[in-house]
Amino acid sequence: MSDLAATLLLGIIEGVTEFLPISSTGHLLIAERWLGARSDLFNVAIQAGAILAVVLIYRERLWQLATGFARGESRDYALKLLAAFLITAALGFAATRLGFKLPETVAPVAWALIIGGVWMLLAEGFAARLPERSSISWRVAILVGLAQVVAGVFPGTSRSAATIFIAMLAGTNNRAAATEFAFLVGIPTMFAASGYELLKSLRAHGTAGEDWSALALAFTVSLLTAFITVKWLLGYIRSHRFMPFALYRIALGALLLLLPGVA
């Protein structure tokens, strides 16, 4: 496959999988097995494109929270977003410094996909029996912050899956409300993580040898693909459950474990 086709494909994979509860790490790991690994700067670029897509989708909500901070409801929601982010930032930094992270190799990612898929099925079934609730409690905010740390430590868990389903189990069992909070708190979290990875990459390797046209192309493809994917997902979850994503995770994880030299 040509470098151009590989760049396009990796941008599409990142854009499609970053915010679906199916693990972008797992899919990029599989893709790079055949397409070849890309630089850390390339990976930062495609993730940044996906994050920007969510910023654009939620631009009106973000503006509402920023300009309505004086109002009690908006201030309360914004403070809960901040609390979730600070928990993730503090514990995530500590985990990074202490080396608490599984290797991004196929076997642990495959098991994380399977276990996460089973957990999604059980969690959504349990949440469906609870009274309908759309509000975000402080318990939900704290647990979402912790879930992001878990997703960072265990590649293949999926940040969106971990945060959406912990929110649903903790009391916000309305899928749309849980997803919105998970995506909004993911914006500063992922920008911070991407910025950290960018600084590490620049200090270690600089920009020598980077193909800037490929980075720009991958960024753009990831942004457009993520925009379309998230728009579709937000409409889908209003009337559908997450079960197909859970079954897909289980099937993909099992398939990965059957690859030669993985299990």
C-alpha positions as YAML, in Angstrom:
chain: A
units: angstrom
residues:
- id: 1
  name: MET
  ca: [0.00, 0.00, 0.00]
- id: 2
  name: SER
  ca: [1.29, 3.48, -0.86]
- id: 3
  name: ASP
  ca: [2.18, 5.99, 1.87]
- id: 4
  name: LEU
  ca: [-0.69, 8.21, 0.74]
- id: 5
  name: ALA
  ca: [-3.25, 5.39, 1.04]
- id: 6
  name: ALA
  ca: [-1.82, 4.37, 4.44]
- id: 7
  name: THR
  ca: [-2.03, 7.95, 5.69]
- id: 8
  name: LEU
  ca: [-5.64, 8.26, 4.56]
- id: 9
  name: LEU
  ca: [-6.57, 4.92, 6.11]
- id: 10
  name: LEU
  ca: [-4.99, 5.72, 9.49]
- id: 11
  name: GLY
  ca: [-6.74, 9.10, 9.57]
- id: 12
  name: ILE
  ca: [-10.07, 7.42, 8.84]
- id: 13
  name: ILE
  ca: [-9.52, 4.72, 11.47]
- id: 14
  name: GLU
  ca: [-8.70, 7.31, 14.14]
- id: 15
  name: GLY
  ca: [-11.66, 9.49, 13.21]
- id: 16
  name: VAL
  ca: [-14.12, 6.58, 13.26]
- id: 17
  name: THR
  ca: [-12.89, 4.83, 16.39]
- id: 18
  name: GLU
  ca: [-11.76, 7.61, 18.75]
- id: 19
  name: PHE
  ca: [-15.22, 8.40, 20.11]
- id: 20
  name: LEU
  ca: [-17.06, 5.17, 19.39]
- id: 21
  name: PRO
  ca: [-16.84, 2.81, 22.41]
- id: 22
  name: ILE
  ca: [-14.66, 0.33, 20.52]
- id: 23
  name: SER
  ca: [-11.08, 1.51, 21.28]
- id: 24
  name: SER
  ca: [-9.09, 3.57, 18.82]
- id: 25
  name: THR
  ca: [-5.86, 2.14, 20.32]
- id: 26
  name: GLY
  ca: [-6.88, -1.39, 19.39]
- id: 27
  name: HIS
  ca: [-7.77, -0.50, 15.84]
- id: 28
  name: LEU
  ca: [-4.66, 1.59, 15.22]
- id: 29
  name: LEU
  ca: [-2.53, -1.21, 16.65]
- id: 30
  name: ILE
  ca: [-4.04, -3.64, 14.18]
- id: 31
  name: ALA
  ca: [-3.65, -1.20, 11.30]
- id: 32
  name: GLU
  ca: [-0.02, -0.46, 12.10]
- id: 33
  name: ARG
  ca: [0.70, -4.20, 12.17]
- id: 34
  name: TRP
  ca: [0.21, -4.17, 8.40]
- id: 35
  name: LEU
  ca: [0.77, -0.53, 7.47]
- id: 36
  name: GLY
  ca: [3.83, 0.05, 9.62]
- id: 37
  name: ALA
  ca: [4.18, 2.19, 12.74]
- id: 38
  name: ARG
  ca: [4.00, 5.97, 12.42]
- id: 39
  name: SER
  ca: [5.82, 8.61, 14.42]
- id: 40
  name: ASP
  ca: [4.52, 9.90, 17.75]
- id: 41
  name: LEU
  ca: [3.94, 13.27, 16.08]
- id: 42
  name: PHE
  ca: [1.73, 11.61, 13.46]
- id: 43
  name: ASN
  ca: [-0.34, 9.95, 16.18]
- id: 44
  name: VAL
  ca: [-0.72, 13.28, 17.99]
- id: 45
  name: ALA
  ca: [-1.87, 14.92, 14.76]
- id: 46
  name: ILE
  ca: [-4.64, 12.43, 14.03]
- id: 47
  name: GLN
  ca: [-5.87, 12.49, 17.62]
- id: 48
  name: ALA
  ca: [-5.91, 16.29, 17.61]
- id: 49
  name: GLY
  ca: [-8.06, 16.20, 14.48]
- id: 50
  name: ALA
  ca: [-10.59, 13.94, 16.18]
- id: 51
  name: ILE
  ca: [-10.72, 16.15, 19.28]
- id: 52
  name: LEU
  ca: [-11.24, 19.29, 17.21]
- id: 53
  name: ALA
  ca: [-14.21, 17.61, 15.54]
- id: 54
  name: VAL
  ca: [-15.91, 17.19, 18.92]
- id: 55
  name: VAL
  ca: [-15.14, 20.82, 19.80]
- id: 56
  name: LEU
  ca: [-16.90, 21.91, 16.60]
- id: 57
  name: ILE
  ca: [-19.90, 19.68, 17.27]
- id: 58
  name: TYR
  ca: [-20.30, 20.93, 20.83]
- id: 59
  name: ARG
  ca: [-19.31, 24.54, 20.12]
- id: 60
  name: GLU
  ca: [-22.73, 25.92, 21.09]
- id: 61
  name: ARG
  ca: [-22.81, 23.89, 24.31]
- id: 62
  name: LEU
  ca: [-19.27, 24.98, 25.19]
- id: 63
  name: TRP
  ca: [-20.16, 28.61, 24.51]
- id: 64
  name: GLN
  ca: [-23.26, 28.25, 26.66]
- id: 65
  name: LEU
  ca: [-21.19, 26.91, 29.55]
- id: 66
  name: ALA
  ca: [-18.53, 29.62, 29.15]
- id: 67
  name: THR
  ca: [-20.94, 32.55, 28.92]
- id: 68
  name: GLY
  ca: [-23.46, 31.22, 31.42]
- id: 69
  name: PHE
  ca: [-21.03, 30.50, 34.23]
- id: 70
  name: ALA
  ca: [-22.82, 33.02, 36.45]
- id: 71
  name: ARG
  ca: [-25.98, 30.93, 36.26]
- id: 72
  name: GLY
  ca: [-26.24, 28.14, 38.81]
- id: 73
  name: GLU
  ca: [-27.01, 25.25, 36.45]
- id: 74
  name: SER
  ca: [-24.25, 26.05, 33.95]
- id: 75
  name: ARG
  ca: [-21.73, 26.76, 36.71]
- id: 76
  name: ASP
  ca: [-22.54, 23.46, 38.44]
- id: 77
  name: TYR
  ca: [-22.12, 21.49, 35.21]
- id: 78
  name: ALA
  ca: [-18.87, 23.27, 34.32]
- id: 79
  name: LEU
  ca: [-17.43, 22.67, 37.79]
- id: 80
  name: LYS
  ca: [-18.24, 18.97, 37.50]
- id: 81
  name: LEU
  ca: [-16.45, 18.85, 34.15]
- id: 82
  name: LEU
  ca: [-13.47, 20.60, 35.75]
- id: 83
  name: ALA
  ca: [-13.46, 18.18, 38.70]
- id: 84
  name: ALA
  ca: [-13.50, 15.14, 36.40]
- id: 85
  name: PHE
  ca: [-10.66, 16.59, 34.34]
- id: 86
  name: LEU
  ca: [-8.52, 17.47, 37.38]
- id: 87
  name: ILE
  ca: [-8.96, 13.97, 38.82]
- id: 88
  name: THR
  ca: [-7.85, 12.48, 35.50]
- id: 89
  name: ALA
  ca: [-4.93, 14.90, 35.15]
- id: 90
  name: ALA
  ca: [-3.60, 14.34, 38.66]
- id: 91
  name: LEU
  ca: [-3.97, 10.57, 38.77]
- id: 92
  name: GLY
  ca: [-3.00, 10.13, 35.12]
- id: 93
  name: PHE
  ca: [0.22, 12.09, 35.66]
- id: 94
  name: ALA
  ca: [1.00, 10.02, 38.75]
- id: 95
  name: ALA
  ca: [0.33, 6.77, 36.87]
- id: 96
  name: THR
  ca: [2.59, 7.91, 34.02]
- id: 97
  name: ARG
  ca: [5.43, 8.85, 36.37]
- id: 98
  name: LEU
  ca: [5.16, 5.51, 38.19]
- id: 99
  name: GLY
  ca: [4.98, 3.54, 34.93]
- id: 100
  name: PHE
  ca: [1.49, 2.13, 35.56]
- id: 101
  name: LYS
  ca: [0.49, 1.27, 32.01]
- id: 102
  name: LEU
  ca: [0.14, -2.00, 30.16]
- id: 103
  name: PRO
  ca: [2.14, -2.31, 26.92]
- id: 104
  name: GLU
  ca: [0.25, -1.49, 23.74]
- id: 105
  name: THR
  ca: [0.65, -4.98, 22.33]
- id: 106
  name: VAL
  ca: [-2.05, -7.10, 20.74]
- id: 107
  name: ALA
  ca: [-2.80, -9.62, 23.51]
- id: 108
  name: PRO
  ca: [-3.64, -7.20, 26.38]
- id: 109
  name: VAL
  ca: [-5.58, -4.95, 24.00]
- id: 110
  name: ALA
  ca: [-7.57, -7.97, 22.78]
- id: 111
  name: TRP
  ca: [-8.46, -8.98, 26.34]
- id: 112
  name: ALA
  ca: [-9.42, -5.40, 27.18]
- id: 113
  name: LEU
  ca: [-11.74, -5.37, 24.17]
- id: 114
  name: ILE
  ca: [-13.44, -8.60, 25.26]
- id: 115
  name: ILE
  ca: [-13.75, -7.72, 28.93]
- id: 116
  name: GLY
  ca: [-14.95, -4.22, 28.07]
- id: 117
  name: GLY
  ca: [-17.55, -5.61, 25.70]
- id: 118
  name: VAL
  ca: [-18.95, -7.97, 28.32]
- id: 119
  name: TRP
  ca: [-18.95, -5.16, 30.86]
- id: 120
  name: MET
  ca: [-20.87, -2.90, 28.45]
- id: 121
  name: LEU
  ca: [-23.58, -5.53, 28.00]
- id: 122
  name: LEU
  ca: [-23.96, -6.01, 31.75]
- id: 123
  name: ALA
  ca: [-23.80, -2.30, 32.54]
- id: 124
  name: GLU
  ca: [-26.41, -1.25, 30.00]
- id: 125
  name: GLY
  ca: [-28.73, -4.02, 31.12]
- id: 126
  name: PHE
  ca: [-28.43, -2.89, 34.74]
- id: 127
  name: ALA
  ca: [-28.80, 0.82, 33.87]
- id: 128
  name: ALA
  ca: [-31.97, 0.09, 31.89]
- id: 129
  name: ARG
  ca: [-33.69, -1.06, 35.10]
- id: 130
  name: LEU
  ca: [-32.96, 2.20, 36.91]
- id: 131
  name: PRO
  ca: [-35.31, 5.23, 36.88]
- id: 132
  name: GLU
  ca: [-34.62, 7.60, 33.97]
- id: 133
  name: ARG
  ca: [-32.14, 10.30, 34.98]
- id: 134
  name: SER
  ca: [-30.33, 12.88, 32.85]
- id: 135
  name: SER
  ca: [-28.65, 15.04, 35.50]
- id: 136
  name: ILE
  ca: [-24.95, 14.75, 36.33]
- id: 137
  name: SER
  ca: [-24.21, 14.23, 40.01]
- id: 138
  name: TRP
  ca: [-20.89, 14.85, 41.73]
- id: 139
  name: ARG
  ca: [-20.55, 11.08, 42.11]
- id: 140
  name: VAL
  ca: [-20.84, 10.69, 38.34]
- id: 141
  name: ALA
  ca: [-18.25, 13.43, 37.75]
- id: 142
  name: ILE
  ca: [-15.74, 11.86, 40.13]
- id: 143
  name: LEU
  ca: [-16.22, 8.36, 38.74]
- id: 144
  name: VAL
  ca: [-15.91, 9.60, 35.14]
- id: 145
  name: GLY
  ca: [-12.57, 11.18, 36.07]
- id: 146
  name: LEU
  ca: [-11.41, 7.88, 37.55]
- id: 147
  name: ALA
  ca: [-12.67, 5.93, 34.53]
- id: 148
  name: GLN
  ca: [-10.51, 8.03, 32.22]
- id: 149
  name: VAL
  ca: [-7.45, 7.06, 34.25]
- id: 150
  name: VAL
  ca: [-8.36, 3.38, 33.99]
- id: 151
  name: ALA
  ca: [-8.78, 3.72, 30.22]
- id: 152
  name: GLY
  ca: [-5.35, 5.34, 30.00]
- id: 153
  name: VAL
  ca: [-3.66, 2.60, 32.02]
- id: 154
  name: PHE
  ca: [-5.34, -0.27, 30.13]
- id: 155
  name: PRO
  ca: [-5.03, 0.25, 26.35]
- id: 156
  name: GLY
  ca: [-8.01, -1.19, 24.52]
- id: 157
  name: THR
  ca: [-10.47, -0.25, 27.27]
- id: 158
  name: SER
  ca: [-11.75, 2.76, 25.28]
- id: 159
  name: ARG
  ca: [-12.01, 6.11, 27.03]
- id: 160
  name: SER
  ca: [-15.50, 6.76, 25.67]
- id: 161
  name: ALA
  ca: [-16.77, 3.31, 26.71]
- id: 162
  name: ALA
  ca: [-15.30, 3.60, 30.21]
- id: 163
  name: THR
  ca: [-16.71, 7.08, 30.84]
- id: 164
  name: ILE
  ca: [-20.14, 6.62, 29.25]
- id: 165
  name: PHE
  ca: [-20.88, 3.38, 31.05]
- id: 166
  name: ILE
  ca: [-19.56, 4.44, 34.44]
- id: 167
  name: ALA
  ca: [-21.82, 7.50, 34.16]
- id: 168
  name: MET
  ca: [-24.79, 5.27, 33.32]
- id: 169
  name: LEU
  ca: [-24.06, 2.93, 36.24]
- id: 170
  name: ALA
  ca: [-23.52, 5.82, 38.64]
- id: 171
  name: GLY
  ca: [-26.96, 7.29, 38.00]
- id: 172
  name: THR
  ca: [-27.01, 9.16, 34.68]
- id: 173
  name: ASN
  ca: [-28.66, 6.35, 32.76]
- id: 174
  name: ASN
  ca: [-29.89, 8.56, 29.94]
- id: 175
  name: ARG
  ca: [-27.54, 7.58, 27.09]
- id: 176
  name: ALA
  ca: [-27.50, 11.03, 25.49]
- id: 177
  name: ALA
  ca: [-26.73, 12.84, 28.77]
- id: 178
  name: ALA
  ca: [-24.03, 10.35, 29.77]
- id: 179
  name: THR
  ca: [-22.43, 10.56, 26.32]
- id: 180
  name: GLU
  ca: [-22.45, 14.36, 26.27]
- id: 181
  name: PHE
  ca: [-20.69, 14.59, 29.64]
- id: 182
  name: ALA
  ca: [-18.17, 11.92, 28.62]
- id: 183
  name: PHE
  ca: [-17.37, 13.71, 25.36]
- id: 184
  name: LEU
  ca: [-17.17, 17.17, 26.92]
- id: 185
  name: VAL
  ca: [-14.78, 16.06, 29.67]
- id: 186
  name: GLY
  ca: [-12.78, 14.26, 27.00]
- id: 187
  name: ILE
  ca: [-11.98, 17.53, 25.22]
- id: 188
  name: PRO
  ca: [-9.57, 19.00, 27.82]
- id: 189
  name: THR
  ca: [-8.38, 15.53, 28.81]
- id: 190
  name: MET
  ca: [-7.38, 14.55, 25.29]
- id: 191
  name: PHE
  ca: [-5.94, 17.95, 24.43]
- id: 192
  name: ALA
  ca: [-3.78, 17.76, 27.57]
- id: 193
  name: ALA
  ca: [-2.67, 14.20, 26.75]
- id: 194
  name: SER
  ca: [-1.90, 15.15, 23.14]
- id: 195
  name: GLY
  ca: [0.04, 18.22, 24.28]
- id: 196
  name: TYR
  ca: [2.07, 16.10, 26.69]
- id: 197
  name: GLU
  ca: [2.85, 13.54, 23.98]
- id: 198
  name: LEU
  ca: [3.75, 16.34, 21.57]
- id: 199
  name: LEU
  ca: [6.27, 17.85, 24.00]
- id: 200
  name: LYS
  ca: [7.79, 14.42, 24.67]
- id: 201
  name: SER
  ca: [8.09, 13.74, 20.95]
- id: 202
  name: LEU
  ca: [9.66, 17.11, 20.18]
- id: 203
  name: ARG
  ca: [12.18, 16.77, 23.02]
- id: 204
  name: ALA
  ca: [13.13, 13.24, 22.00]
- id: 205
  name: HIS
  ca: [13.17, 13.49, 18.22]
- id: 206
  name: GLY
  ca: [12.48, 17.07, 17.19]
- id: 207
  name: THR
  ca: [10.81, 17.50, 13.82]
- id: 208
  name: ALA
  ca: [13.55, 16.06, 11.66]
- id: 209
  name: GLY
  ca: [12.30, 13.73, 8.97]
- id: 210
  name: GLU
  ca: [8.61, 14.51, 9.46]
- id: 211
  name: ASP
  ca: [6.40, 14.63, 6.39]
- id: 212
  name: TRP
  ca: [4.33, 17.72, 7.16]
- id: 213
  name: SER
  ca: [2.02, 17.27, 4.19]
- id: 214
  name: ALA
  ca: [1.18, 13.75, 5.44]
- id: 215
  name: LEU
  ca: [0.54, 15.13, 8.95]
- id: 216
  name: ALA
  ca: [-1.76, 17.82, 7.59]
- id: 217
  name: LEU
  ca: [-3.63, 15.31, 5.44]
- id: 218
  name: ALA
  ca: [-4.04, 12.82, 8.29]
- id: 219
  name: PHE
  ca: [-5.21, 15.60, 10.64]
- id: 220
  name: THR
  ca: [-7.82, 16.78, 8.14]
- id: 221
  name: VAL
  ca: [-9.08, 13.28, 7.35]
- id: 222
  name: SER
  ca: [-9.34, 12.44, 11.05]
- id: 223
  name: LEU
  ca: [-11.23, 15.68, 11.76]
- id: 224
  name: LEU
  ca: [-13.77, 15.15, 8.97]
- id: 225
  name: THR
  ca: [-14.26, 11.46, 9.72]
- id: 226
  name: ALA
  ca: [-14.66, 12.06, 13.46]
- id: 227
  name: PHE
  ca: [-17.16, 14.87, 12.82]
- id: 228
  name: ILE
  ca: [-19.35, 12.60, 10.70]
- id: 229
  name: THR
  ca: [-18.98, 9.65, 13.10]
- id: 230
  name: VAL
  ca: [-19.84, 11.58, 16.27]
- id: 231
  name: LYS
  ca: [-22.79, 13.31, 14.59]
- id: 232
  name: TRP
  ca: [-24.10, 9.90, 13.58]
- id: 233
  name: LEU
  ca: [-23.50, 8.41, 17.04]
- id: 234
  name: LEU
  ca: [-25.36, 11.20, 18.84]
- id: 235
  name: GLY
  ca: [-28.39, 10.54, 16.66]
- id: 236
  name: TYR
  ca: [-28.08, 6.75, 16.92]
- id: 237
  name: ILE
  ca: [-28.02, 6.53, 20.72]
- id: 238
  name: ARG
  ca: [-31.26, 8.48, 21.11]
- id: 239
  name: SER
  ca: [-33.20, 5.41, 20.02]
- id: 240
  name: HIS
  ca: [-30.70, 2.53, 20.06]
- id: 241
  name: ARG
  ca: [-28.67, 0.71, 22.69]
- id: 242
  name: PHE
  ca: [-24.90, 0.19, 22.69]
- id: 243
  name: MET
  ca: [-25.22, -3.59, 22.30]
- id: 244
  name: PRO
  ca: [-23.85, -3.77, 18.71]
- id: 245
  name: PHE
  ca: [-20.64, -2.03, 19.83]
- id: 246
  name: ALA
  ca: [-20.24, -4.45, 22.74]
- id: 247
  name: LEU
  ca: [-20.69, -7.49, 20.49]
- id: 248
  name: TYR
  ca: [-18.26, -6.02, 17.96]
- id: 249
  name: ARG
  ca: [-15.64, -5.55, 20.70]
- id: 250
  name: ILE
  ca: [-16.00, -9.15, 21.85]
- id: 251
  name: ALA
  ca: [-15.74, -10.49, 18.30]
- id: 252
  name: LEU
  ca: [-12.74, -8.31, 17.45]
- id: 253
  name: GLY
  ca: [-10.93, -9.22, 20.66]
- id: 254
  name: ALA
  ca: [-11.48, -12.92, 20.03]
- id: 255
  name: LEU
  ca: [-10.26, -12.57, 16.45]
- id: 256
  name: LEU
  ca: [-7.10, -10.80, 17.62]
- id: 257
  name: LEU
  ca: [-6.33, -13.59, 20.07]
- id: 258
  name: LEU
  ca: [-6.49, -16.06, 17.17]
- id: 259
  name: LEU
  ca: [-3.77, -14.21, 15.27]
- id: 260
  name: PRO
  ca: [-0.51, -16.21, 15.04]
- id: 261
  name: GLY
  ca: [1.91, -15.37, 17.85]
- id: 262
  name: VAL
  ca: [-0.56, -13.30, 19.87]
- id: 263
  name: ALA
  ca: [-2.09, -15.49, 22.57]
...
